[in-house]
């Protein structure tokens, strides 16, 4: 047992929302999640100011002021990006310090295969992570390749969700060759195979999956174990078919998410409120659907 294993301290009856998608990109040792070229290009794409990369304590303070809980994670893409991630152990320790507002997810490098399976068990058992984050484009893997299925088996056995980036990414945007990052790995149709083969695994497709939004809506409508988080885009830029689906067939399947620090909390909520979504649906999006995904409903 590791000292400081995460346990929930969030009063979910009191918090107004659960942001299902935030990044912690600097650890307590100052190590950054990505190499300098990628950090600078991504900051330029999202028009971030200097010092915008988020530490765990700064993120917690921000969300505490907004009476909002946040799922926090980093991405282990060391094989594909040739850069070690910031410390997941440090992230969990920060979530333990701020367990009234933060929910830590783990990440594993899928190319580590058997070691990744061991790491899933370790992060759940010893550190108390509540889910796992994957970024197929940054990690350069096809999610439906069966060599990675033992990783999903371990996550399903742990009873926690798997969150996958889908669609276009701002990571590497504007760099020659997109810094080697390939968009095709984040086609949501690859996750349809995973959802069908692992019906007991809760899958969250992160972001409106431009240019594959129609496929994303179809998958989430068809598979009971698949959800969508709405992070990474200001809601005023959501495709119209997605806005329609939020109020109809996906009303119990979509989750509030910002992609903080790339999209700020105030901006996302202001633009979402302008969509004119039914208040009953807004409550589902902002909190209730997330509690179901996290296994906390009721």
PDB file of C-alpha atoms in Angstrom:
ATOM      1  CA  UNK A   1       0.000   0.000   0.000  1.00  0.00           C
ATOM      2  CA  UNK A   2       1.341   3.427  -0.981  1.00  0.00           C
ATOM      3  CA  UNK A   3       1.012   6.295   1.507  1.00  0.00           C
ATOM      4  CA  UNK A   4      -1.441   8.884   0.272  1.00  0.00           C
ATOM      5  CA  UNK A   5      -3.652   6.593  -1.792  1.00  0.00           C
ATOM      6  CA  UNK A   6      -6.467   8.687  -3.296  1.00  0.00           C
ATOM      7  CA  UNK A   7      -9.947   8.521  -1.792  1.00  0.00           C
ATOM      8  CA  UNK A   8     -12.869  10.763  -2.686  1.00  0.00           C
ATOM      9  CA  UNK A   9     -13.367  13.791  -0.458  1.00  0.00           C
ATOM     10  CA  UNK A  10     -15.742  15.599  -2.821  1.00  0.00           C
ATOM     11  CA  UNK A  11     -19.223  16.528  -1.649  1.00  0.00           C
ATOM     12  CA  UNK A  12     -20.966  15.719  -4.916  1.00  0.00           C
ATOM     13  CA  UNK A  13     -24.288  17.002  -3.592  1.00  0.00           C
ATOM     14  CA  UNK A  14     -22.690  20.427  -3.162  1.00  0.00           C
ATOM     15  CA  UNK A  15     -20.459  20.863  -6.229  1.00  0.00           C
ATOM     16  CA  UNK A  16     -22.179  22.441  -9.196  1.00  0.00           C
ATOM     17  CA  UNK A  17     -20.402  20.496 -11.940  1.00  0.00           C
ATOM     18  CA  UNK A  18     -17.770  17.880 -12.799  1.00  0.00           C
ATOM     19  CA  UNK A  19     -15.268  18.856 -15.495  1.00  0.00           C
ATOM     20  CA  UNK A  20     -14.326  15.507 -17.019  1.00  0.00           C
ATOM     21  CA  UNK A  21     -11.264  16.691 -18.948  1.00  0.00           C
ATOM     22  CA  UNK A  22      -8.393  18.742 -17.495  1.00  0.00           C
ATOM     23  CA  UNK A  23      -4.636  18.461 -17.931  1.00  0.00           C
ATOM     24  CA  UNK A  24      -1.863  18.610 -15.338  1.00  0.00           C
ATOM     25  CA  UNK A  25       1.262  19.269 -17.377  1.00  0.00           C
ATOM     26  CA  UNK A  26       3.937  20.253 -14.849  1.00  0.00           C
ATOM     27  CA  UNK A  27       4.910  18.084 -11.898  1.00  0.00           C
ATOM     28  CA  UNK A  28       6.426  19.087  -8.575  1.00  0.00           C
ATOM     29  CA  UNK A  29       9.922  18.759 -10.033  1.00  0.00           C
ATOM     30  CA  UNK A  30       9.195  21.162 -12.891  1.00  0.00           C
ATOM     31  CA  UNK A  31       9.144  18.374 -15.497  1.00  0.00           C
ATOM     32  CA  UNK A  32       6.794  19.131 -18.388  1.00  0.00           C
ATOM     33  CA  UNK A  33       4.548  16.644 -20.119  1.00  0.00           C
ATOM     34  CA  UNK A  34       5.831  17.406 -23.643  1.00  0.00           C
ATOM     35  CA  UNK A  35       8.994  18.566 -25.375  1.00  0.00           C
ATOM     36  CA  UNK A  36       9.597  22.285 -25.819  1.00  0.00           C
ATOM     37  CA  UNK A  37       8.592  22.451 -29.505  1.00  0.00           C
ATOM     38  CA  UNK A  38       5.267  20.748 -28.799  1.00  0.00           C
ATOM     39  CA  UNK A  39       4.553  22.909 -25.760  1.00  0.00           C
ATOM     40  CA  UNK A  40       5.207  26.112 -27.707  1.00  0.00           C
ATOM     41  CA  UNK A  41       3.193  25.072 -30.774  1.00  0.00           C
ATOM     42  CA  UNK A  42       0.214  23.947 -28.723  1.00  0.00           C
ATOM     43  CA  UNK A  43       0.270  27.155 -26.661  1.00  0.00           C
ATOM     44  CA  UNK A  44       0.265  29.155 -29.906  1.00  0.00           C
ATOM     45  CA  UNK A  45      -2.618  27.120 -31.352  1.00  0.00           C
ATOM     46  CA  UNK A  46      -4.796  27.753 -28.295  1.00  0.00           C
ATOM     47  CA  UNK A  47      -3.518  31.349 -27.865  1.00  0.00           C
ATOM     48  CA  UNK A  48      -2.276  30.683 -24.344  1.00  0.00           C
ATOM     49  CA  UNK A  49      -0.169  33.178 -22.451  1.00  0.00           C
ATOM     50  CA  UNK A  50       3.181  32.527 -20.812  1.00  0.00           C
ATOM     51  CA  UNK A  51       3.084  30.192 -17.829  1.00  0.00           C
ATOM     52  CA  UNK A  52      -0.279  28.698 -18.810  1.00  0.00           C
ATOM     53  CA  UNK A  53       0.734  25.062 -18.246  1.00  0.00           C
ATOM     54  CA  UNK A  54      -1.151  23.847 -15.228  1.00  0.00           C
ATOM     55  CA  UNK A  55       0.250  22.414 -11.996  1.00  0.00           C
ATOM     56  CA  UNK A  56      -2.029  20.266  -9.886  1.00  0.00           C
ATOM     57  CA  UNK A  57      -2.358  22.706  -6.981  1.00  0.00           C
ATOM     58  CA  UNK A  58      -3.018  25.716  -9.217  1.00  0.00           C
ATOM     59  CA  UNK A  59      -5.690  23.759 -11.062  1.00  0.00           C
ATOM     60  CA  UNK A  60      -7.305  22.723  -7.777  1.00  0.00           C
ATOM     61  CA  UNK A  61      -7.415  26.316  -6.546  1.00  0.00           C
ATOM     62  CA  UNK A  62      -9.046  27.427  -9.790  1.00  0.00           C
ATOM     63  CA  UNK A  63     -11.754  24.779  -9.652  1.00  0.00           C
ATOM     64  CA  UNK A  64     -12.380  25.175  -5.939  1.00  0.00           C
ATOM     65  CA  UNK A  65     -13.207  28.845  -6.556  1.00  0.00           C
ATOM     66  CA  UNK A  66     -15.765  27.742  -9.147  1.00  0.00           C
ATOM     67  CA  UNK A  67     -17.343  25.036  -6.949  1.00  0.00           C
ATOM     68  CA  UNK A  68     -16.479  22.504  -9.643  1.00  0.00           C
ATOM     69  CA  UNK A  69     -14.789  19.113  -9.397  1.00  0.00           C
ATOM     70  CA  UNK A  70     -12.254  18.140 -12.054  1.00  0.00           C
ATOM     71  CA  UNK A  71     -10.879  14.934 -13.538  1.00  0.00           C
ATOM     72  CA  UNK A  72      -7.112  15.460 -13.886  1.00  0.00           C
ATOM     73  CA  UNK A  73      -4.543  13.516 -15.887  1.00  0.00           C
ATOM     74  CA  UNK A  74      -1.422  13.567 -17.990  1.00  0.00           C
ATOM     75  CA  UNK A  75      -0.532  11.394 -21.010  1.00  0.00           C
ATOM     76  CA  UNK A  76       2.181   8.718 -21.066  1.00  0.00           C
ATOM     77  CA  UNK A  77       3.351   8.825 -24.697  1.00  0.00           C
ATOM     78  CA  UNK A  78       7.025   8.172 -24.075  1.00  0.00           C
ATOM     79  CA  UNK A  79       7.468   5.591 -26.842  1.00  0.00           C
ATOM     80  CA  UNK A  80       5.885   7.624 -29.630  1.00  0.00           C
ATOM     81  CA  UNK A  81       6.943  11.100 -28.488  1.00  0.00           C
ATOM     82  CA  UNK A  82      10.345  10.068 -27.044  1.00  0.00           C
ATOM     83  CA  UNK A  83       9.687  12.208 -24.012  1.00  0.00           C
ATOM     84  CA  UNK A  84       8.960  10.959 -20.496  1.00  0.00           C
ATOM     85  CA  UNK A  85       5.644  12.248 -19.108  1.00  0.00           C
ATOM     86  CA  UNK A  86       5.374  14.363 -16.012  1.00  0.00           C
ATOM     87  CA  UNK A  87       5.015  12.217 -12.906  1.00  0.00           C
ATOM     88  CA  UNK A  88       1.688  10.441 -12.455  1.00  0.00           C
ATOM     89  CA  UNK A  89       2.660   9.693  -8.858  1.00  0.00           C
ATOM     90  CA  UNK A  90       3.104  13.426  -8.283  1.00  0.00           C
ATOM     91  CA  UNK A  91      -0.270  14.079  -9.912  1.00  0.00           C
ATOM     92  CA  UNK A  92      -1.983  11.576  -7.605  1.00  0.00           C
ATOM     93  CA  UNK A  93      -0.241  13.063  -4.571  1.00  0.00           C
ATOM     94  CA  UNK A  94      -1.617  16.450  -5.610  1.00  0.00           C
ATOM     95  CA  UNK A  95      -5.085  14.991  -5.996  1.00  0.00           C
ATOM     96  CA  UNK A  96      -4.787  13.517  -2.503  1.00  0.00           C
ATOM     97  CA  UNK A  97      -3.910  16.979  -1.161  1.00  0.00           C
ATOM     98  CA  UNK A  98      -6.901  18.386  -3.024  1.00  0.00           C
ATOM     99  CA  UNK A  99      -9.325  15.474  -2.825  1.00  0.00           C
ATOM    100  CA  UNK A 100     -12.208  17.858  -2.105  1.00  0.00           C
ATOM    101  CA  UNK A 101     -12.113  18.921  -5.763  1.00  0.00           C
ATOM    102  CA  UNK A 102      -9.818  16.670  -7.890  1.00  0.00           C
ATOM    103  CA  UNK A 103     -10.282  13.168  -9.346  1.00  0.00           C
ATOM    104  CA  UNK A 104      -7.047  11.564 -10.659  1.00  0.00           C
ATOM    105  CA  UNK A 105      -6.859   9.398 -13.783  1.00  0.00           C
ATOM    106  CA  UNK A 106      -3.820   7.339 -14.697  1.00  0.00           C
ATOM    107  CA  UNK A 107      -2.137   6.862 -18.052  1.00  0.00           C
ATOM    108  CA  UNK A 108      -0.074   4.029 -19.495  1.00  0.00           C
ATOM    109  CA  UNK A 109       2.050   3.768 -22.608  1.00  0.00           C
ATOM    110  CA  UNK A 110       0.194   1.143 -24.670  1.00  0.00           C
ATOM    111  CA  UNK A 111       3.430   0.100 -26.397  1.00  0.00           C
ATOM    112  CA  UNK A 112       4.711  -1.203 -23.062  1.00  0.00           C
ATOM    113  CA  UNK A 113       2.044  -3.930 -23.398  1.00  0.00           C
ATOM    114  CA  UNK A 114       2.628  -6.358 -20.472  1.00  0.00           C
ATOM    115  CA  UNK A 115       4.259  -3.635 -18.384  1.00  0.00           C
ATOM    116  CA  UNK A 116       1.263  -1.405 -19.143  1.00  0.00           C
ATOM    117  CA  UNK A 117      -1.082  -4.086 -17.792  1.00  0.00           C
ATOM    118  CA  UNK A 118       0.984  -4.277 -14.601  1.00  0.00           C
ATOM    119  CA  UNK A 119       0.956  -0.494 -14.398  1.00  0.00           C
ATOM    120  CA  UNK A 120      -2.853  -0.392 -14.663  1.00  0.00           C
ATOM    121  CA  UNK A 121      -3.142  -2.742 -11.692  1.00  0.00           C
ATOM    122  CA  UNK A 122      -0.538  -0.768  -9.732  1.00  0.00           C
ATOM    123  CA  UNK A 123      -2.125   2.632 -10.340  1.00  0.00           C
ATOM    124  CA  UNK A 124      -5.575   1.401  -9.315  1.00  0.00           C
ATOM    125  CA  UNK A 125      -4.526  -0.767  -6.376  1.00  0.00           C
ATOM    126  CA  UNK A 126      -1.769   1.360  -4.856  1.00  0.00           C
ATOM    127  CA  UNK A 127      -2.631   4.895  -5.955  1.00  0.00           C
ATOM    128  CA  UNK A 128      -6.420   4.824  -6.249  1.00  0.00           C
ATOM    129  CA  UNK A 129      -6.744   6.311  -9.755  1.00  0.00           C
ATOM    130  CA  UNK A 130     -10.347   6.459 -10.972  1.00  0.00           C
ATOM    131  CA  UNK A 131      -9.840   5.974 -14.702  1.00  0.00           C
ATOM    132  CA  UNK A 132      -7.274   6.012 -17.531  1.00  0.00           C
ATOM    133  CA  UNK A 133      -6.506   8.517 -20.285  1.00  0.00           C
ATOM    134  CA  UNK A 134      -5.317   7.549 -23.798  1.00  0.00           C
ATOM    135  CA  UNK A 135      -4.377   9.784 -26.724  1.00  0.00           C
ATOM    136  CA  UNK A 136      -4.096   7.482 -29.749  1.00  0.00           C
ATOM    137  CA  UNK A 137      -2.599  10.165 -32.011  1.00  0.00           C
ATOM    138  CA  UNK A 138       0.098  11.180 -29.529  1.00  0.00           C
ATOM    139  CA  UNK A 139       0.697   7.567 -28.471  1.00  0.00           C
ATOM    140  CA  UNK A 140       0.699   6.441 -32.137  1.00  0.00           C
ATOM    141  CA  UNK A 141      -1.483   3.362 -31.761  1.00  0.00           C
ATOM    142  CA  UNK A 142      -4.665   1.977 -33.262  1.00  0.00           C
ATOM    143  CA  UNK A 143      -6.976   1.365 -30.275  1.00  0.00           C
ATOM    144  CA  UNK A 144      -8.593  -1.682 -31.884  1.00  0.00           C
ATOM    145  CA  UNK A 145      -5.290  -3.529 -32.387  1.00  0.00           C
ATOM    146  CA  UNK A 146      -5.713  -6.697 -30.344  1.00  0.00           C
ATOM    147  CA  UNK A 147      -2.199  -6.489 -28.933  1.00  0.00           C
ATOM    148  CA  UNK A 148      -3.578  -3.763 -26.644  1.00  0.00           C
ATOM    149  CA  UNK A 149      -6.640  -5.716 -25.517  1.00  0.00           C
ATOM    150  CA  UNK A 150      -5.023  -7.015 -22.300  1.00  0.00           C
ATOM    151  CA  UNK A 151      -4.732  -3.376 -21.178  1.00  0.00           C
ATOM    152  CA  UNK A 152      -8.472  -2.881 -21.622  1.00  0.00           C
ATOM    153  CA  UNK A 153      -9.134  -6.157 -19.840  1.00  0.00           C
ATOM    154  CA  UNK A 154      -7.193  -4.868 -16.840  1.00  0.00           C
ATOM    155  CA  UNK A 155      -9.075  -1.547 -16.851  1.00  0.00           C
ATOM    156  CA  UNK A 156     -12.432  -3.308 -17.165  1.00  0.00           C
ATOM    157  CA  UNK A 157     -11.473  -5.648 -14.316  1.00  0.00           C
ATOM    158  CA  UNK A 158     -10.685  -2.588 -12.179  1.00  0.00           C
ATOM    159  CA  UNK A 159     -14.159  -1.207 -12.915  1.00  0.00           C
ATOM    160  CA  UNK A 160     -12.953   2.243 -13.987  1.00  0.00           C
ATOM    161  CA  UNK A 161     -13.530   4.119 -17.282  1.00  0.00           C
ATOM    162  CA  UNK A 162     -11.137   4.590 -20.189  1.00  0.00           C
ATOM    163  CA  UNK A 163     -11.029   8.050 -21.777  1.00  0.00           C
ATOM    164  CA  UNK A 164      -9.759   8.273 -25.377  1.00  0.00           C
ATOM    165  CA  UNK A 165      -8.907  11.389 -27.347  1.00  0.00           C
ATOM    166  CA  UNK A 166     -10.902  11.433 -30.606  1.00  0.00           C
ATOM    167  CA  UNK A 167     -10.831  13.707 -33.648  1.00  0.00           C
ATOM    168  CA  UNK A 168      -8.474  16.502 -34.566  1.00  0.00           C
ATOM    169  CA  UNK A 169      -5.878  17.560 -32.018  1.00  0.00           C
ATOM    170  CA  UNK A 170      -4.261  20.897 -31.275  1.00  0.00           C
ATOM    171  CA  UNK A 171      -1.111  19.044 -30.220  1.00  0.00           C
ATOM    172  CA  UNK A 172       1.539  19.699 -32.870  1.00  0.00           C
ATOM    173  CA  UNK A 173      -0.766  21.897 -34.946  1.00  0.00           C
ATOM    174  CA  UNK A 174       1.210  24.183 -37.247  1.00  0.00           C
ATOM    175  CA  UNK A 175       4.476  22.236 -36.974  1.00  0.00           C
ATOM    176  CA  UNK A 176       6.030  20.488 -39.994  1.00  0.00           C
ATOM    177  CA  UNK A 177       4.315  17.130 -40.254  1.00  0.00           C
ATOM    178  CA  UNK A 178       2.312  17.998 -37.163  1.00  0.00           C
ATOM    179  CA  UNK A 179       5.349  16.916 -35.104  1.00  0.00           C
ATOM    180  CA  UNK A 180       4.775  13.398 -36.422  1.00  0.00           C
ATOM    181  CA  UNK A 181       1.319  13.154 -34.823  1.00  0.00           C
ATOM    182  CA  UNK A 182      -1.159  11.279 -37.053  1.00  0.00           C
ATOM    183  CA  UNK A 183      -4.837  12.105 -36.833  1.00  0.00           C
ATOM    184  CA  UNK A 184      -6.119   8.783 -38.203  1.00  0.00           C
ATOM    185  CA  UNK A 185      -5.345   7.005 -34.930  1.00  0.00           C
ATOM    186  CA  UNK A 186      -8.086   9.098 -33.297  1.00  0.00           C
ATOM    187  CA  UNK A 187     -10.899   8.093 -35.637  1.00  0.00           C
ATOM    188  CA  UNK A 188     -13.729   7.104 -33.237  1.00  0.00           C
ATOM    189  CA  UNK A 189     -14.690   4.154 -35.444  1.00  0.00           C
ATOM    190  CA  UNK A 190     -11.609   2.359 -34.079  1.00  0.00           C
ATOM    191  CA  UNK A 191     -13.220   2.593 -30.638  1.00  0.00           C
ATOM    192  CA  UNK A 192     -16.448   1.037 -31.894  1.00  0.00           C
ATOM    193  CA  UNK A 193     -14.548  -2.254 -32.110  1.00  0.00           C
ATOM    194  CA  UNK A 194     -13.245  -1.851 -28.553  1.00  0.00           C
ATOM    195  CA  UNK A 195     -16.717  -0.983 -27.226  1.00  0.00           C
ATOM    196  CA  UNK A 196     -18.229  -4.037 -28.913  1.00  0.00           C
ATOM    197  CA  UNK A 197     -15.477  -6.377 -27.715  1.00  0.00           C
ATOM    198  CA  UNK A 198     -15.510  -4.992 -24.146  1.00  0.00           C
ATOM    199  CA  UNK A 199     -19.156  -4.292 -23.284  1.00  0.00           C
ATOM    200  CA  UNK A 200     -18.213  -4.194 -19.589  1.00  0.00           C
ATOM    201  CA  UNK A 201     -15.697  -1.359 -20.190  1.00  0.00           C
ATOM    202  CA  UNK A 202     -16.979   2.213 -19.899  1.00  0.00           C
ATOM    203  CA  UNK A 203     -15.464   4.257 -22.725  1.00  0.00           C
ATOM    204  CA  UNK A 204     -15.472   8.041 -22.985  1.00  0.00           C
ATOM    205  CA  UNK A 205     -14.690   9.606 -26.367  1.00  0.00           C
ATOM    206  CA  UNK A 206     -13.015  12.926 -25.625  1.00  0.00           C
ATOM    207  CA  UNK A 207     -13.922  16.042 -27.616  1.00  0.00           C
ATOM    208  CA  UNK A 208     -16.310  16.640 -30.499  1.00  0.00           C
ATOM    209  CA  UNK A 209     -14.542  14.276 -32.915  1.00  0.00           C
ATOM    210  CA  UNK A 210     -14.126  16.621 -35.884  1.00  0.00           C
ATOM    211  CA  UNK A 211     -14.064  15.524 -38.726  1.00  0.00           C
ATOM    212  CA  UNK A 212     -15.848  12.332 -37.586  1.00  0.00           C
ATOM    213  CA  UNK A 213     -18.668  13.799 -35.488  1.00  0.00           C
ATOM    214  CA  UNK A 214     -21.448  11.865 -37.223  1.00  0.00           C
ATOM    215  CA  UNK A 215     -19.643   8.587 -36.555  1.00  0.00           C
ATOM    216  CA  UNK A 216     -19.109   9.609 -32.945  1.00  0.00           C
ATOM    217  CA  UNK A 217     -22.806  10.354 -32.448  1.00  0.00           C
ATOM    218  CA  UNK A 218     -23.728   7.018 -33.997  1.00  0.00           C
ATOM    219  CA  UNK A 219     -21.328   5.049 -31.794  1.00  0.00           C
ATOM    220  CA  UNK A 220     -22.440   6.753 -28.580  1.00  0.00           C
ATOM    221  CA  UNK A 221     -26.083   6.221 -29.550  1.00  0.00           C
ATOM    222  CA  UNK A 222     -25.520   2.551 -30.388  1.00  0.00           C
ATOM    223  CA  UNK A 223     -23.227   1.413 -27.559  1.00  0.00           C
ATOM    224  CA  UNK A 224     -24.583   1.670 -24.007  1.00  0.00           C
ATOM    225  CA  UNK A 225     -21.043   1.699 -22.604  1.00  0.00           C
ATOM    226  CA  UNK A 226     -19.836   4.693 -24.692  1.00  0.00           C
ATOM    227  CA  UNK A 227     -20.013   8.364 -23.683  1.00  0.00           C
ATOM    228  CA  UNK A 228     -18.718  11.660 -25.104  1.00  0.00           C
ATOM    229  CA  UNK A 229     -17.000  14.484 -23.278  1.00  0.00           C
ATOM    230  CA  UNK A 230     -17.480  17.928 -24.819  1.00  0.00           C
ATOM    231  CA  UNK A 231     -14.025  19.339 -24.134  1.00  0.00           C
ATOM    232  CA  UNK A 232     -11.484  20.961 -26.412  1.00  0.00           C
ATOM    233  CA  UNK A 233     -13.876  23.206 -28.342  1.00  0.00           C
ATOM    234  CA  UNK A 234     -15.774  26.291 -27.333  1.00  0.00           C
ATOM    235  CA  UNK A 235     -19.433  25.196 -27.473  1.00  0.00           C
ATOM    236  CA  UNK A 236     -20.199  28.005 -29.921  1.00  0.00           C
ATOM    237  CA  UNK A 237     -18.163  26.027 -32.482  1.00  0.00           C
ATOM    238  CA  UNK A 238     -19.909  22.685 -31.873  1.00  0.00           C
ATOM    239  CA  UNK A 239     -21.220  21.131 -35.116  1.00  0.00           C
ATOM    240  CA  UNK A 240     -25.017  21.628 -35.305  1.00  0.00           C
ATOM    241  CA  UNK A 241     -25.742  17.889 -35.398  1.00  0.00           C
ATOM    242  CA  UNK A 242     -23.894  17.516 -32.093  1.00  0.00           C
ATOM    243  CA  UNK A 243     -25.876  20.340 -30.478  1.00  0.00           C
ATOM    244  CA  UNK A 244     -29.073  18.621 -31.596  1.00  0.00           C
ATOM    245  CA  UNK A 245     -27.905  15.243 -30.261  1.00  0.00           C
ATOM    246  CA  UNK A 246     -27.007  16.736 -26.864  1.00  0.00           C
ATOM    247  CA  UNK A 247     -30.643  17.634 -26.345  1.00  0.00           C
ATOM    248  CA  UNK A 248     -32.012  14.397 -27.769  1.00  0.00           C
ATOM    249  CA  UNK A 249     -30.445  10.938 -28.157  1.00  0.00           C
ATOM    250  CA  UNK A 250     -27.225  11.791 -26.277  1.00  0.00           C
ATOM    251  CA  UNK A 251     -28.779  13.644 -23.360  1.00  0.00           C
ATOM    252  CA  UNK A 252     -27.623  10.929 -20.925  1.00  0.00           C
ATOM    253  CA  UNK A 253     -24.359  10.256 -22.774  1.00  0.00           C
ATOM    254  CA  UNK A 254     -22.522  13.604 -22.927  1.00  0.00           C
ATOM    255  CA  UNK A 255     -20.233  15.060 -20.252  1.00  0.00           C
ATOM    256  CA  UNK A 256     -19.085  18.572 -19.433  1.00  0.00           C
ATOM    257  CA  UNK A 257     -15.371  19.001 -20.113  1.00  0.00           C
ATOM    258  CA  UNK A 258     -13.160  21.957 -20.897  1.00  0.00           C
ATOM    259  CA  UNK A 259      -9.643  20.701 -21.828  1.00  0.00           C
ATOM    260  CA  UNK A 260      -8.240  23.141 -19.246  1.00  0.00           C
ATOM    261  CA  UNK A 261      -5.863  24.974 -19.525  1.00  0.00           C
ATOM    262  CA  UNK A 262      -6.509  25.075 -23.279  1.00  0.00           C
ATOM    263  CA  UNK A 263     -10.155  26.070 -22.826  1.00  0.00           C
ATOM    264  CA  UNK A 264     -10.976  28.080 -19.703  1.00  0.00           C
ATOM    265  CA  UNK A 265     -13.856  27.129 -17.429  1.00  0.00           C
ATOM    266  CA  UNK A 266     -15.667  30.487 -17.594  1.00  0.00           C
ATOM    267  CA  UNK A 267     -15.495  30.635 -21.370  1.00  0.00           C
ATOM    268  CA  UNK A 268     -16.793  27.092 -21.901  1.00  0.00           C
ATOM    269  CA  UNK A 269     -19.735  27.540 -19.518  1.00  0.00           C
ATOM    270  CA  UNK A 270     -20.693  30.919 -20.948  1.00  0.00           C
ATOM    271  CA  UNK A 271     -20.703  29.585 -24.509  1.00  0.00           C
ATOM    272  CA  UNK A 272     -22.561  26.403 -23.533  1.00  0.00           C
ATOM    273  CA  UNK A 273     -25.243  28.421 -21.775  1.00  0.00           C
ATOM    274  CA  UNK A 274     -25.751  30.371 -25.015  1.00  0.00           C
ATOM    275  CA  UNK A 275     -26.741  27.172 -26.852  1.00  0.00           C
ATOM    276  CA  UNK A 276     -30.174  27.245 -25.196  1.00  0.00           C
ATOM    277  CA  UNK A 277     -30.008  23.644 -23.938  1.00  0.00           C
ATOM    278  CA  UNK A 278     -32.994  22.548 -21.820  1.00  0.00           C
ATOM    279  CA  UNK A 279     -32.175  23.094 -18.104  1.00  0.00           C
ATOM    280  CA  UNK A 280     -33.002  19.447 -17.335  1.00  0.00           C
ATOM    281  CA  UNK A 281     -30.413  18.351 -19.888  1.00  0.00           C
ATOM    282  CA  UNK A 282     -27.884  20.889 -18.629  1.00  0.00           C
ATOM    283  CA  UNK A 283     -27.917  19.221 -15.194  1.00  0.00           C
ATOM    284  CA  UNK A 284     -27.222  15.857 -16.819  1.00  0.00           C
ATOM    285  CA  UNK A 285     -24.342  17.280 -18.849  1.00  0.00           C
ATOM    286  CA  UNK A 286     -22.763  19.275 -16.038  1.00  0.00           C
ATOM    287  CA  UNK A 287     -22.816  16.576 -13.347  1.00  0.00           C
ATOM    288  CA  UNK A 288     -25.210  13.633 -13.368  1.00  0.00           C
ATOM    289  CA  UNK A 289     -23.806  11.852 -16.441  1.00  0.00           C
ATOM    290  CA  UNK A 290     -20.269  12.135 -15.051  1.00  0.00           C
ATOM    291  CA  UNK A 291     -21.351  10.529 -11.777  1.00  0.00           C
ATOM    292  CA  UNK A 292     -22.739   7.580 -13.751  1.00  0.00           C
ATOM    293  CA  UNK A 293     -19.468   7.156 -15.661  1.00  0.00           C
ATOM    294  CA  UNK A 294     -17.475   7.299 -12.426  1.00  0.00           C
ATOM    295  CA  UNK A 295     -19.767   4.727 -10.803  1.00  0.00           C
ATOM    296  CA  UNK A 296     -21.072   7.222  -8.252  1.00  0.00           C
ATOM    297  CA  UNK A 297     -24.675   7.670  -9.351  1.00  0.00           C
ATOM    298  CA  UNK A 298     -27.042   7.116  -6.447  1.00  0.00           C
TER     299      UNK A 298
END
